[in-house]
Amino acid sequence: MSLQRSLGLTVMMVTHDMREAVILADRIAVLSKGGVLEQVGTPAEVTGEPANAFVADFLADFGAVAD
């Protein structure tokens, strides 16, 4: 991460593991079938206020919910 910041690089990571995304990402985009963008935001925004039932269900599958 420090190398990324020192060089001013943007890194895009694709994962299905929301726990990993919440730990590593500055911003998260949740896509559903067909690449439909369901929600984008910080980890706190996405886990704290899921945009809809799809996002909430996806987060619940991984236990990635805000405390």
mmCIF file of C-alpha atoms in Angstrom:
data_model
loop_
_atom_site.group_PDB
_atom_site.id
_atom_site.type_symbol
_atom_site.label_atom_id
_atom_site.label_comp_id
_atom_site.label_asym_id
_atom_site.label_seq_id
_atom_site.Cartn_x
_atom_site.Cartn_y
_atom_site.Cartn_z
ATOM 1 C CA MET A 1 0.000 0.000 0.000
ATOM 2 C CA SER A 2 2.785 2.462 0.777
ATOM 3 C CA LEU A 3 4.323 1.853 -2.660
ATOM 4 C CA GLN A 4 0.937 2.523 -4.248
ATOM 5 C CA ARG A 5 0.586 5.816 -2.375
ATOM 6 C CA SER A 6 4.177 6.949 -2.892
ATOM 7 C CA LEU A 7 3.919 6.403 -6.655
ATOM 8 C CA GLY A 8 0.393 7.825 -6.846
ATOM 9 C CA LEU A 9 -0.991 4.722 -8.526
ATOM 10 C CA THR A 10 -4.582 3.573 -8.731
ATOM 11 C CA VAL A 11 -5.039 -0.149 -8.139
ATOM 12 C CA MET A 12 -8.169 -2.073 -9.069
ATOM 13 C CA MET A 13 -8.700 -5.441 -7.453
ATOM 14 C CA VAL A 14 -11.503 -7.818 -8.367
ATOM 15 C CA THR A 15 -12.683 -10.194 -5.652
ATOM 16 C CA HIS A 16 -15.779 -12.057 -4.560
ATOM 17 C CA ASP A 17 -14.635 -12.005 -0.921
ATOM 18 C CA MET A 18 -16.194 -8.951 0.693
ATOM 19 C CA ARG A 19 -14.121 -9.401 3.873
ATOM 20 C CA GLU A 20 -10.999 -8.944 1.779
ATOM 21 C CA ALA A 21 -12.475 -5.928 -0.008
ATOM 22 C CA VAL A 22 -13.493 -4.249 3.256
ATOM 23 C CA ILE A 23 -9.987 -4.673 4.673
ATOM 24 C CA LEU A 24 -8.008 -3.622 1.593
ATOM 25 C CA ALA A 25 -10.137 -1.160 -0.353
ATOM 26 C CA ASP A 26 -10.626 2.582 -0.144
ATOM 27 C CA ARG A 27 -13.776 2.236 -2.263
ATOM 28 C CA ILE A 28 -15.947 -0.746 -3.142
ATOM 29 C CA ALA A 29 -18.232 -1.302 -6.122
ATOM 30 C CA VAL A 30 -20.807 -4.084 -5.813
ATOM 31 C CA LEU A 31 -21.934 -5.543 -9.128
ATOM 32 C CA SER A 32 -24.792 -7.966 -9.672
ATOM 33 C CA LYS A 33 -25.537 -10.330 -12.541
ATOM 34 C CA GLY A 34 -24.853 -8.771 -15.899
ATOM 35 C CA GLY A 35 -22.476 -6.218 -14.419
ATOM 36 C CA VAL A 36 -25.228 -4.037 -12.967
ATOM 37 C CA LEU A 37 -23.723 -1.550 -10.514
ATOM 38 C CA GLU A 38 -25.687 -1.937 -7.285
ATOM 39 C CA GLN A 39 -23.610 0.292 -4.993
ATOM 40 C CA VAL A 40 -20.303 2.130 -4.810
ATOM 41 C CA GLY A 41 -18.784 3.756 -1.751
ATOM 42 C CA THR A 42 -16.295 3.447 1.048
ATOM 43 C CA PRO A 43 -16.218 0.185 2.981
ATOM 44 C CA ALA A 44 -18.054 1.930 5.853
ATOM 45 C CA GLU A 45 -20.750 3.247 3.512
ATOM 46 C CA VAL A 46 -21.314 -0.070 1.763
ATOM 47 C CA THR A 47 -21.342 -2.186 4.929
ATOM 48 C CA GLY A 48 -23.146 0.375 7.066
ATOM 49 C CA GLU A 49 -25.868 1.316 4.599
ATOM 50 C CA PRO A 50 -26.385 -1.327 1.904
ATOM 51 C CA ALA A 51 -28.182 0.269 -1.049
ATOM 52 C CA ASN A 52 -30.632 -2.597 -1.492
ATOM 53 C CA ALA A 53 -31.446 -6.193 -0.609
ATOM 54 C CA PHE A 54 -28.932 -7.582 -3.115
ATOM 55 C CA VAL A 55 -26.027 -5.752 -1.458
ATOM 56 C CA ALA A 56 -27.240 -6.647 2.043
ATOM 57 C CA ASP A 57 -27.545 -10.338 1.109
ATOM 58 C CA PHE A 58 -24.133 -10.342 -0.560
ATOM 59 C CA LEU A 59 -22.505 -8.802 2.531
ATOM 60 C CA ALA A 60 -24.306 -11.227 4.842
ATOM 61 C CA ASP A 61 -22.880 -14.192 2.925
ATOM 62 C CA PHE A 62 -19.411 -13.137 4.074
ATOM 63 C CA GLY A 63 -20.206 -11.702 7.492
ATOM 64 C CA ALA A 64 -19.002 -8.334 6.161
ATOM 65 C CA VAL A 65 -21.373 -6.056 8.006
ATOM 66 C CA ALA A 66 -20.657 -2.905 9.981
ATOM 67 C CA ASP A 67 -20.532 -3.162 13.752
#
